[in-house]
Tab-separated table of C-alpha atoms and ligand atoms in Angstrom:
chain	number	residue	atom	x	y	z
A	29	UNK	CA	33.156	-11.016	8.887
A	30	UNK	CA	32.368	-10.017	5.298
A	31	UNK	CA	28.655	-9.201	5.527
A	32	UNK	CA	28.351	-9.058	1.712
A	33	UNK	CA	29.546	-12.680	1.448
A	34	UNK	CA	27.141	-13.667	4.238
A	35	UNK	CA	24.178	-12.070	2.432
A	36	UNK	CA	25.096	-13.641	-0.908
A	37	UNK	CA	25.443	-17.068	0.731
A	38	UNK	CA	21.991	-16.720	2.285
A	39	UNK	CA	20.380	-16.382	-1.142
A	40	UNK	CA	18.111	-19.086	-2.446
A	41	UNK	CA	20.432	-21.505	-4.338
A	42	UNK	CA	17.557	-22.263	-6.749
A	43	UNK	CA	18.028	-18.752	-8.132
A	44	UNK	CA	15.317	-16.828	-9.951
A	45	UNK	CA	13.462	-17.849	-13.133
A	46	UNK	CA	14.017	-14.581	-15.076
A	47	UNK	CA	16.373	-11.600	-14.922
A	48	UNK	CA	16.306	-10.150	-11.358
A	49	UNK	CA	15.529	-6.659	-12.652
A	50	UNK	CA	12.152	-7.988	-13.827
A	51	UNK	CA	11.310	-8.790	-10.194
A	52	UNK	CA	12.735	-5.510	-8.996
A	53	UNK	CA	10.516	-3.523	-11.369
A	54	UNK	CA	7.462	-5.594	-10.448
A	55	UNK	CA	8.236	-5.109	-6.744
A	56	UNK	CA	8.332	-1.328	-7.140
A	57	UNK	CA	5.154	-1.195	-9.243
A	58	UNK	CA	3.098	-3.496	-7.031
A	59	UNK	CA	4.146	-1.653	-3.869
A	60	UNK	CA	2.529	1.515	-5.283
A	61	UNK	CA	-0.845	-0.223	-5.316
A	62	UNK	CA	-0.282	-1.500	-1.750
A	63	UNK	CA	0.687	1.848	-0.285
A	64	UNK	CA	-2.093	3.690	-2.159
A	65	UNK	CA	-4.648	1.593	-0.281
A	66	UNK	CA	-2.710	1.905	2.993
A	67	UNK	CA	-3.108	5.665	2.579
A	68	UNK	CA	-6.751	5.468	1.610
A	69	UNK	CA	-7.501	3.131	4.530
A	70	UNK	CA	-5.716	5.262	7.123
A	71	UNK	CA	-6.952	8.542	5.678
A	72	UNK	CA	-10.584	7.500	5.390
A	73	UNK	CA	-10.478	5.822	8.829
A	74	UNK	CA	-9.052	8.983	10.385
A	75	UNK	CA	-11.666	11.145	8.653
A	76	UNK	CA	-14.478	8.742	9.603
A	77	UNK	CA	-13.489	9.128	13.273
A	78	UNK	CA	-13.095	12.904	13.023
A	79	UNK	CA	-16.436	13.279	11.246
A	80	UNK	CA	-18.069	10.950	13.798
A	81	UNK	CA	-17.050	13.291	16.619
A	82	UNK	CA	-18.115	16.408	14.656
A	83	UNK	CA	-21.680	15.182	14.065
A	84	UNK	CA	-23.288	17.139	16.874
A	85	UNK	CA	-20.802	19.969	17.191
A	86	UNK	CA	-22.018	22.048	14.272
A	87	UNK	CA	-25.757	22.390	13.643
A	88	UNK	CA	-25.479	23.648	10.043
A	89	UNK	CA	-23.232	20.843	8.778
A	90	UNK	CA	-23.815	18.155	11.438
A	91	UNK	CA	-25.871	15.971	9.082
A	92	UNK	CA	-23.153	16.154	6.412
A	93	UNK	CA	-20.481	15.117	8.899
A	94	UNK	CA	-22.633	12.170	9.914
A	95	UNK	CA	-23.121	11.059	6.301
A	96	UNK	CA	-19.453	11.523	5.569
A	97	UNK	CA	-18.460	9.514	8.638
A	98	UNK	CA	-20.628	6.589	7.515
A	99	UNK	CA	-19.326	6.798	3.932
A	100	UNK	CA	-15.661	6.944	5.041
A	101	UNK	CA	-16.205	4.006	7.410
A	102	UNK	CA	-17.199	1.947	4.368
A	103	UNK	CA	-14.270	3.246	2.307
A	104	UNK	CA	-11.836	2.239	5.069
A	105	UNK	CA	-13.484	-1.178	5.402
A	106	UNK	CA	-12.943	-1.948	1.704
A	107	UNK	CA	-9.491	-0.323	1.578
A	108	UNK	CA	-8.100	-2.475	4.403
A	109	UNK	CA	-9.022	-5.639	2.560
A	110	UNK	CA	-7.434	-4.258	-0.620
A	111	UNK	CA	-4.239	-3.131	1.097
A	112	UNK	CA	-3.835	-6.645	2.510
A	113	UNK	CA	-4.436	-8.360	-0.846
A	114	UNK	CA	-2.254	-5.884	-2.706
A	115	UNK	CA	0.524	-6.213	-0.089
A	116	UNK	CA	1.055	-9.845	-1.073
A	117	UNK	CA	2.607	-9.096	-4.481
A	118	UNK	CA	5.447	-6.803	-3.294
A	119	UNK	CA	5.963	-9.194	-0.381
A	120	UNK	CA	6.578	-12.077	-2.781
A	121	UNK	CA	8.905	-9.998	-4.986
A	122	UNK	CA	10.887	-8.753	-1.963
A	123	UNK	CA	11.252	-12.335	-0.805
A	124	UNK	CA	12.545	-13.349	-4.235
A	125	UNK	CA	15.360	-10.821	-4.709
A	126	UNK	CA	15.952	-9.543	-1.166
A	127	UNK	CA	15.380	-12.820	0.661
A	128	UNK	CA	18.517	-12.620	2.889
A	129	UNK	CA	17.543	-9.158	4.143
A	130	UNK	CA	13.787	-9.700	4.484
A	131	UNK	CA	13.968	-13.033	6.324
A	132	UNK	CA	16.768	-11.905	8.643
A	133	UNK	CA	14.842	-8.780	9.534
A	134	UNK	CA	11.698	-10.834	10.209
A	135	UNK	CA	13.522	-13.375	12.366
A	136	UNK	CA	15.290	-10.666	14.370
A	137	UNK	CA	11.844	-9.241	15.241
A	138	UNK	CA	9.983	-12.559	15.098
A	139	UNK	CA	7.459	-11.771	17.827
A	140	UNK	CA	6.527	-8.523	16.134
A	141	UNK	CA	6.237	-10.173	12.718
A	142	UNK	CA	3.743	-12.646	14.224
A	143	UNK	CA	2.022	-9.977	16.321
A	144	UNK	CA	1.501	-8.070	13.067
A	145	UNK	CA	-0.988	-10.719	11.889
A	146	UNK	CA	-2.924	-10.838	15.156
A	147	UNK	CA	-3.068	-7.088	15.657
A	148	UNK	CA	-4.280	-6.681	12.074
A	149	UNK	CA	-7.051	-9.227	12.702
A	150	UNK	CA	-8.099	-7.482	15.942
A	151	UNK	CA	-7.938	-4.076	14.233
A	152	UNK	CA	-10.083	-5.196	11.331
A	153	UNK	CA	-12.645	-6.809	13.674
A	154	UNK	CA	-12.827	-3.548	15.657
A	155	UNK	CA	-13.334	-1.596	12.454
A	156	UNK	CA	-16.193	-3.905	11.499
A	157	UNK	CA	-17.746	-3.345	14.943
A	158	UNK	CA	-17.577	0.396	14.310
A	159	UNK	CA	-18.966	-0.054	10.788
A	160	UNK	CA	-21.861	-2.075	12.185
A	161	UNK	CA	-22.657	0.518	14.866
A	162	UNK	CA	-22.015	3.763	12.975
A	163	UNK	CA	-25.587	4.710	11.924
A	164	UNK	CA	-27.656	7.896	12.184
A	165	UNK	CA	-27.702	8.908	15.820
A	166	UNK	CA	-25.174	6.230	16.841
A	167	UNK	CA	-24.059	6.309	20.481
A	168	UNK	CA	-20.795	8.148	21.122
A	169	UNK	CA	-19.072	5.206	22.832
A	170	UNK	CA	-18.974	3.123	19.583
A	171	UNK	CA	-16.167	5.461	18.506
A	172	UNK	CA	-13.976	3.490	20.933
A	173	UNK	CA	-13.781	0.583	18.459
A	174	UNK	CA	-12.673	2.939	15.713
A	175	UNK	CA	-9.902	4.409	17.851
A	176	UNK	CA	-8.592	0.953	18.798
A	177	UNK	CA	-8.623	-0.108	15.133
A	178	UNK	CA	-6.906	3.071	13.994
A	179	UNK	CA	-4.188	2.745	16.675
A	180	UNK	CA	-3.523	-0.867	15.705
A	181	UNK	CA	-3.382	-0.017	11.974
A	182	UNK	CA	-0.702	2.552	12.822
A	183	UNK	CA	1.146	-0.049	14.887
A	184	UNK	CA	1.034	-2.450	11.925
A	185	UNK	CA	2.514	0.249	9.725
A	186	UNK	CA	5.275	0.698	12.291
A	187	UNK	CA	6.042	-3.033	12.261
A	188	UNK	CA	6.130	-3.002	8.425
A	189	UNK	CA	8.437	-0.015	8.530
A	190	UNK	CA	10.822	-1.572	11.070
A	191	UNK	CA	11.000	-4.810	9.073
A	192	UNK	CA	11.780	-2.821	5.893
A	193	UNK	CA	14.326	-0.578	7.607
A	194	UNK	CA	16.166	-3.308	9.562
A	195	UNK	CA	16.655	-5.096	6.238
A	196	UNK	CA	18.789	-2.137	5.117
A	197	UNK	CA	21.195	-2.360	8.067
A	198	UNK	CA	22.979	-5.737	7.819
A	199	UNK	CA	26.044	-4.390	9.613
A	200	UNK	CA	23.969	-4.174	12.794
A	201	UNK	CA	22.350	-7.620	12.582
A	202	UNK	CA	24.968	-9.341	14.758
A	203	UNK	CA	24.540	-6.727	17.513
A	204	UNK	CA	20.805	-7.341	17.517
A	205	UNK	CA	21.153	-11.111	17.332
A	206	UNK	CA	23.810	-11.378	20.038
A	207	UNK	CA	24.014	-8.118	22.007
A	208	UNK	CA	27.260	-8.091	24.010
A	209	UNK	CA	28.041	-11.565	22.652
A	210	UNK	CA	24.962	-13.161	24.299
A	211	UNK	CA	22.621	-14.766	21.792
A	212	UNK	CA	19.052	-13.465	22.090
A	213	UNK	CA	16.638	-15.496	19.987
A	214	UNK	CA	13.429	-13.971	21.370
A	215	UNK	CA	12.887	-11.576	18.481
A	216	UNK	CA	11.226	-9.333	21.040
A	217	UNK	CA	12.403	-5.948	19.814
A	218	UNK	CA	11.833	-3.629	16.910
A	219	UNK	CA	15.524	-2.826	16.576
A	220	UNK	CA	15.528	0.121	14.200
A	221	UNK	CA	12.943	2.777	13.449
A	222	UNK	CA	13.581	5.781	11.254
A	223	UNK	CA	10.813	8.058	12.525
A	224	UNK	CA	10.904	10.668	9.721
A	225	UNK	CA	10.497	7.924	7.102
A	226	UNK	CA	7.659	6.284	9.019
A	227	UNK	CA	5.838	9.554	9.737
A	228	UNK	CA	6.263	10.741	6.145
A	229	UNK	CA	5.026	7.562	4.459
A	230	UNK	CA	2.109	7.086	6.875
A	231	UNK	CA	1.326	10.827	6.913
A	232	UNK	CA	0.656	10.814	3.178
A	233	UNK	CA	-2.677	9.280	4.209
A	234	UNK	CA	-3.861	12.842	4.952
A	235	UNK	CA	-3.501	14.336	1.440
A	236	UNK	CA	-4.592	10.969	0.010
A	237	UNK	CA	-8.025	11.241	1.601
A	238	UNK	CA	-8.149	14.886	0.483
A	239	UNK	CA	-7.698	14.027	-3.202
A	240	UNK	CA	-10.038	11.063	-2.736
A	241	UNK	CA	-12.793	13.406	-1.521
A	242	UNK	CA	-12.320	15.596	-4.608
A	243	UNK	CA	-12.734	12.512	-6.806
A	244	UNK	CA	-15.703	11.380	-4.672
A	245	UNK	CA	-17.493	14.707	-5.173
A	246	UNK	CA	-16.929	14.430	-8.922
A	247	UNK	CA	-17.926	10.770	-9.147
A	248	UNK	CA	-21.342	11.300	-7.547
A	249	UNK	CA	-22.183	14.345	-9.667
A	250	UNK	CA	-24.833	12.371	-11.555
A	251	UNK	CA	-26.585	10.909	-8.488
A	252	UNK	CA	-29.571	12.827	-7.228
A	253	UNK	CA	-29.248	11.279	-3.736
A	254	UNK	CA	-25.886	13.079	-3.363
A	255	UNK	CA	-27.234	16.635	-3.676
A	256	UNK	CA	-25.008	19.536	-4.858
A	257	UNK	CA	-24.730	21.106	-1.369
A	258	UNK	CA	-23.358	17.877	0.117
A	259	UNK	CA	-20.934	17.420	-2.785
A	260	UNK	CA	-19.779	21.022	-2.453
A	261	UNK	CA	-19.175	20.420	1.271
A	262	UNK	CA	-17.161	17.263	0.518
A	263	UNK	CA	-15.197	18.907	-2.324
A	264	UNK	CA	-14.260	21.964	-0.248
A	265	UNK	CA	-13.202	19.737	2.653
A	266	UNK	CA	-11.113	17.567	0.311
A	267	UNK	CA	-9.363	20.587	-1.125
A	268	UNK	CA	-8.490	21.906	2.338
A	269	UNK	CA	-7.269	18.517	3.602
A	270	UNK	CA	-5.157	17.947	0.456
A	271	UNK	CA	-3.605	21.404	0.646
A	272	UNK	CA	-2.615	21.081	4.299
A	273	UNK	CA	-1.704	17.414	3.951
A	274	UNK	CA	0.785	17.980	1.147
A	275	UNK	CA	2.178	21.086	2.844
A	276	UNK	CA	2.684	19.400	6.216
A	277	UNK	CA	4.196	16.291	4.585
A	278	UNK	CA	7.160	18.478	3.659
A	279	UNK	CA	8.302	18.504	7.314
A	280	UNK	CA	8.936	14.742	7.779
A	281	UNK	CA	10.117	14.473	4.152
A	282	UNK	CA	12.842	17.074	4.737
A	283	UNK	CA	13.734	15.465	8.073
A	284	UNK	CA	14.073	12.101	6.276
A	285	UNK	CA	16.142	13.677	3.511
A	286	UNK	CA	18.702	14.950	6.056
A	287	UNK	CA	18.691	11.742	8.099
A	288	UNK	CA	20.684	9.658	5.601
A	289	UNK	CA	24.225	8.605	6.534
A	290	UNK	CA	26.918	11.068	5.450
A	291	UNK	CA	28.680	9.922	2.288
A	292	UNK	CA	25.761	7.715	1.181
A	293	UNK	CA	25.044	10.117	-1.692
A	294	UNK	CA	21.373	10.205	-0.699
A	295	UNK	CA	21.095	13.611	0.987
A	296	UNK	CA	21.497	15.440	-2.328
A	297	UNK	CA	20.006	12.732	-4.548
A	298	UNK	CA	17.663	14.240	-7.200
A	299	UNK	CA	14.849	11.716	-6.670
A	300	UNK	CA	14.454	12.730	-3.000
A	301	UNK	CA	14.436	16.423	-3.913
A	302	UNK	CA	11.992	15.779	-6.724
A	303	UNK	CA	9.570	14.471	-4.090
A	304	UNK	CA	10.122	17.609	-1.981
A	305	UNK	CA	9.363	19.758	-5.049
A	306	UNK	CA	6.321	17.666	-5.984
A	307	UNK	CA	4.849	17.996	-2.469
A	308	UNK	CA	5.268	21.765	-2.521
A	309	UNK	CA	3.741	21.945	-6.012
A	310	UNK	CA	0.771	19.813	-5.014
A	311	UNK	CA	0.168	21.955	-1.906
A	312	UNK	CA	0.227	25.181	-3.962
A	313	UNK	CA	-1.952	23.664	-6.674
A	314	UNK	CA	-4.554	22.486	-4.139
A	315	UNK	CA	-4.640	26.011	-2.693
A	316	UNK	CA	-5.551	27.485	-6.078
A	317	UNK	CA	-7.653	24.607	-7.340
A	318	UNK	CA	-10.573	25.926	-9.372
A	319	UNK	CA	-13.933	24.303	-10.121
A	320	UNK	CA	-12.896	23.796	-13.745
A	321	UNK	CA	-10.198	21.232	-12.794
A	322	UNK	CA	-11.269	17.642	-13.385
A	323	UNK	CA	-12.092	16.030	-10.032
A	324	UNK	CA	-9.920	12.971	-10.701
A	325	UNK	CA	-6.769	14.856	-11.722
A	326	UNK	CA	-5.398	15.520	-8.190
A	327	UNK	CA	-5.836	11.799	-7.335
A	328	UNK	CA	-4.018	10.775	-10.534
A	329	UNK	CA	-1.127	13.152	-9.724
A	330	UNK	CA	-1.048	11.909	-6.109
A	331	UNK	CA	-0.812	8.356	-7.412
A	332	UNK	CA	2.071	9.419	-9.681
A	333	UNK	CA	3.845	10.844	-6.628
A	334	UNK	CA	3.557	7.452	-4.934
A	335	UNK	CA	5.257	5.943	-7.993
A	336	UNK	CA	8.234	8.243	-7.437
A	337	UNK	CA	8.220	7.357	-3.729
A	338	UNK	CA	8.349	3.659	-4.627
A	339	UNK	CA	11.359	4.287	-6.884
A	340	UNK	CA	12.965	6.370	-4.119
A	341	UNK	CA	12.637	3.521	-1.594
A	342	UNK	CA	14.393	1.234	-4.058
A	343	UNK	CA	17.157	3.782	-4.784
A	344	UNK	CA	17.708	4.039	-1.009
A	345	UNK	CA	17.886	0.254	-0.659
A	346	UNK	CA	20.438	0.039	-3.469
A	347	UNK	CA	22.553	2.796	-1.887
A	348	UNK	CA	22.558	1.021	1.482
A	349	UNK	CA	23.310	-2.493	0.204
A	350	UNK	CA	25.623	-1.999	-2.805
A	351	UNK	CA	28.642	-0.753	-0.779
A	352	UNK	CA	28.337	-3.934	1.337
A	353	UNK	CA	28.583	-6.127	-1.769
A	354	UNK	CA	24.915	-6.943	-2.412
A	355	UNK	CA	23.157	-6.203	-5.659
A	356	UNK	CA	20.200	-7.989	-7.204
A	357	UNK	CA	21.994	-7.971	-10.591
A	358	UNK	CA	24.182	-10.885	-9.495
A	359	UNK	CA	21.309	-13.157	-8.435
A	360	UNK	CA	21.642	-16.584	-10.081
A	361	UNK	CA	19.215	-16.950	-12.984
A	362	UNK	CA	17.802	-20.323	-13.980
A	363	UNK	CA	15.640	-19.203	-16.869
A	364	UNK	CA	12.210	-20.787	-16.899
A	365	UNK	CA	10.413	-19.356	-19.914
A	366	UNK	CA	7.113	-21.276	-19.653
A	367	UNK	CA	6.486	-20.067	-16.098
A	368	UNK	CA	7.545	-16.520	-16.991
A	369	UNK	CA	5.215	-16.470	-20.000
A	370	UNK	CA	2.415	-17.961	-17.880
A	371	UNK	CA	2.959	-15.286	-15.260
A	372	UNK	CA	2.784	-12.348	-17.680
A	373	UNK	CA	-0.111	-13.879	-19.600
A	374	UNK	CA	-1.964	-14.221	-16.262
A	375	UNK	CA	-1.150	-10.633	-15.369
A	376	UNK	CA	-2.475	-9.370	-18.687
A	377	UNK	CA	-5.387	-11.759	-19.134
A	378	UNK	CA	-6.710	-12.122	-15.595
A	379	UNK	CA	-5.402	-8.804	-14.244
A	380	UNK	CA	-6.267	-6.836	-17.374
A	381	UNK	CA	-9.490	-8.373	-18.605
A	382	UNK	CA	-11.058	-9.839	-15.452
A	383	UNK	CA	-9.810	-6.962	-13.262
A	384	UNK	CA	-10.792	-4.463	-15.951
A	385	UNK	CA	-14.279	-5.946	-16.164
A	386	UNK	CA	-14.829	-5.719	-12.397
A	387	UNK	CA	-13.509	-2.176	-12.212
A	388	UNK	CA	-15.632	-0.964	-15.133
A	389	UNK	CA	-18.709	-2.696	-13.743
A	390	UNK	CA	-18.263	-1.289	-10.236
A	391	UNK	CA	-17.443	2.168	-11.525
A	392	UNK	CA	-20.521	2.380	-13.711
A	393	UNK	CA	-22.891	0.632	-11.308
A	394	UNK	CA	-21.977	3.031	-8.490
A	395	UNK	CA	-22.967	6.063	-10.552
A	396	UNK	CA	-26.544	4.853	-10.893
A	397	UNK	CA	-29.129	4.867	-8.132
A	398	UNK	CA	-31.186	1.675	-7.934
A	399	UNK	CA	-30.798	-1.150	-10.444
A	400	UNK	CA	-27.910	-0.845	-12.887
A	401	UNK	CA	-28.377	-2.090	-16.456
A	402	UNK	CA	-25.093	-3.069	-18.121
A	403	UNK	CA	-24.575	-1.826	-21.695
A	404	UNK	CA	-23.078	-3.824	-24.595
A	405	UNK	CA	-19.439	-2.937	-23.779
A	406	UNK	CA	-19.714	-4.103	-20.174
A	407	UNK	CA	-21.539	-7.316	-21.087
A	408	UNK	CA	-18.916	-8.063	-23.773
A	409	UNK	CA	-16.182	-7.431	-21.210
A	410	UNK	CA	-17.980	-9.859	-18.881
A	411	UNK	CA	-18.106	-12.566	-21.562
A	412	UNK	CA	-14.413	-11.987	-22.310
A	413	UNK	CA	-13.552	-12.182	-18.601
A	414	UNK	CA	-15.363	-15.496	-18.105
A	415	UNK	CA	-13.750	-16.944	-21.273
A	416	UNK	CA	-10.233	-15.904	-20.293
A	417	UNK	CA	-10.801	-17.338	-16.819
A	418	UNK	CA	-11.835	-20.664	-18.378
A	419	UNK	CA	-8.741	-20.723	-20.620
A	420	UNK	CA	-6.525	-19.839	-17.665
A	421	UNK	CA	-7.887	-22.636	-15.452
A	422	UNK	CA	-7.518	-25.141	-18.325
A	423	UNK	CA	-3.899	-24.082	-19.066
A	424	UNK	CA	-3.054	-24.148	-15.366
A	425	UNK	CA	-4.231	-27.752	-14.945
A	426	UNK	CA	-2.974	-29.073	-18.285
A	427	UNK	CA	0.453	-27.532	-17.721
A	428	UNK	CA	0.629	-28.789	-14.115
A	429	UNK	CA	-0.431	-32.327	-15.060
A	430	UNK	CA	2.019	-32.393	-18.025
A	431	UNK	CA	4.930	-31.329	-15.770
A	432	UNK	CA	4.008	-33.895	-13.079
A	433	UNK	CA	3.775	-36.709	-15.646
A	434	UNK	CA	7.014	-35.639	-17.298
A	435	UNK	CA	8.790	-35.611	-13.896
A	436	UNK	CA	7.420	-38.977	-12.786
A	437	UNK	CA	8.444	-40.630	-16.111
A	438	UNK	CA	11.927	-39.148	-15.741
A	439	UNK	CA	12.216	-40.440	-12.174
A	440	UNK	CA	11.178	-43.944	-13.226
B	516	LIG	C1	-2.672	-1.929	8.337
B	516	LIG	C2	-1.815	-2.675	7.718
B	516	LIG	C3	-0.583	-2.165	6.998
B	516	LIG	C4	-0.002	-0.944	7.024
B	516	LIG	C5	-0.424	0.302	7.786
B	516	LIG	C6	1.161	-1.015	6.152
B	516	LIG	C7	2.030	0.027	5.922
B	516	LIG	C8	3.221	-0.081	5.235
B	516	LIG	C9	4.225	0.935	5.168
B	516	LIG	C10	4.139	2.302	5.848
B	516	LIG	C11	5.244	0.467	4.434
B	516	LIG	C12	6.548	1.192	4.073
B	516	LIG	C13	7.591	0.973	5.149
B	516	LIG	C14	8.850	1.716	4.834
B	516	LIG	O1	9.257	1.794	3.678
B	516	LIG	O2	9.452	2.240	5.768
B	516	LIG	C15	4.884	-0.853	4.001
B	516	LIG	C16	5.667	-1.661	3.240
B	516	LIG	C17	5.320	-2.909	2.852
B	516	LIG	N1	4.156	-3.580	3.180
B	516	LIG	FE1	2.638	-2.884	4.277
B	516	LIG	N2	1.227	-2.257	5.598
B	516	LIG	C18	0.195	-2.995	6.095
B	516	LIG	C19	-0.114	-4.295	5.813
B	516	LIG	C20	0.603	-5.082	4.936
B	516	LIG	C21	0.277	-6.443	4.593
B	516	LIG	C22	-0.903	-7.223	5.160
B	516	LIG	C23	1.228	-6.866	3.705
B	516	LIG	C24	1.367	-8.199	3.015
B	516	LIG	C25	0.395	-8.994	2.751
B	516	LIG	C26	2.158	-5.785	3.504
B	516	LIG	C27	3.261	-5.807	2.686
B	516	LIG	C28	4.212	-4.817	2.589
B	516	LIG	C29	5.443	-4.948	1.855
B	516	LIG	C30	5.900	-6.156	1.048
B	516	LIG	C31	6.162	-3.766	2.026
B	516	LIG	C32	7.524	-3.428	1.437
B	516	LIG	C33	8.628	-4.122	2.176
B	516	LIG	C34	9.987	-3.842	1.540
B	516	LIG	O3	10.088	-3.040	0.625
B	516	LIG	O4	10.960	-4.441	1.965
B	516	LIG	N3	1.744	-4.718	4.263
B	516	LIG	N4	3.636	-1.171	4.504
């Protein structure tokens, strides 16, 4: 059986509305946003639990640990919702250009793909229970909810990883579908897990929360209710976590680097080794980080590293699938300029202006204690955001109605 021909036949015959590389680039970019919030959610959840258990252990800093635990519980709560929302975009792009691989992988582990939704719901509910209960002097047993949530989040990451990784191994699909020639349609197994890849990607949550704490300490510099001693405690902790997190991430990264199939050209690939070098550099930099460094800079560099990781995942996918005869370049294109223009205009207008307005508003409002008074720039941004939203809704309906009428006249 020619697996390349099988994969190409499984493609959507409707094709794609613009050049496939457009979707590939968008898939890589949007995944960065998804994984950044996966890291922030897991990192802040882990730290919230750790800090929760350290509250009473140390008399001098116990109150700081308690405050930090409550703050990180909130950060994780918001981050989970953002990681879910931001996961949708790369999911759609994957389904557009890698539909044969993604759907096959999901069907082969169907029960897990469905369990993913339910476990995520249970995990998020448990986290909310913890959030609700985690106050000053909270009882120790409420930590149970946090542990359950954290365990399930990690399980969800494992399911995501297996679905991504199985999609790279089409030569094994038949063995999983019909082991020993007997068809097994249960979808009851996660068939392939590459532990170094999973541990590395998930483990980046540790340095992520470290650089987040550095940014957090900087962000609240102007708020008198976050006194200098507390911010110094948070900053020093962030620096230590980031230093160790980046250093330790080298272990699974190197294990992953040497786990690629011989002859795939990936073991010595420069992008993989660039990541190794960047991790080592970040670890050394965090070790020597002085007070004069801008608090946001480590987070910006960490985000850049995720961009390289996103490219690396795509390079790996190309190296696995191209020898089998699958490349996105050959996807049928049925150009649809109006929808492409609408898409990019939405991205710029709604994403840029409306998203930009919300981000600016939240950023500035959070730096003020009590009531926040928006200045002229923010109120102008708000007016622009509402206007662009109105134009977008109007275009959406007018365009939709015009197409429907055009189609129904053509049918008659
Ligand atoms: C707690 C929940 C989640 C965790 C911990 C998580 C974690 C991960 C991880 C670790 C990967 C990389 C896997 C790898 O490359 O080996 C990944 C990929 C991905 N995740 Fe998530 N994720 C979560 C929820 C979601 C949700 C809700 C969505 C969609 C709405 C989503 C969409 C994606 C997509 C599209 C990919 C890339 C798949 C590909 O490239 O083929 N994730 N996720």
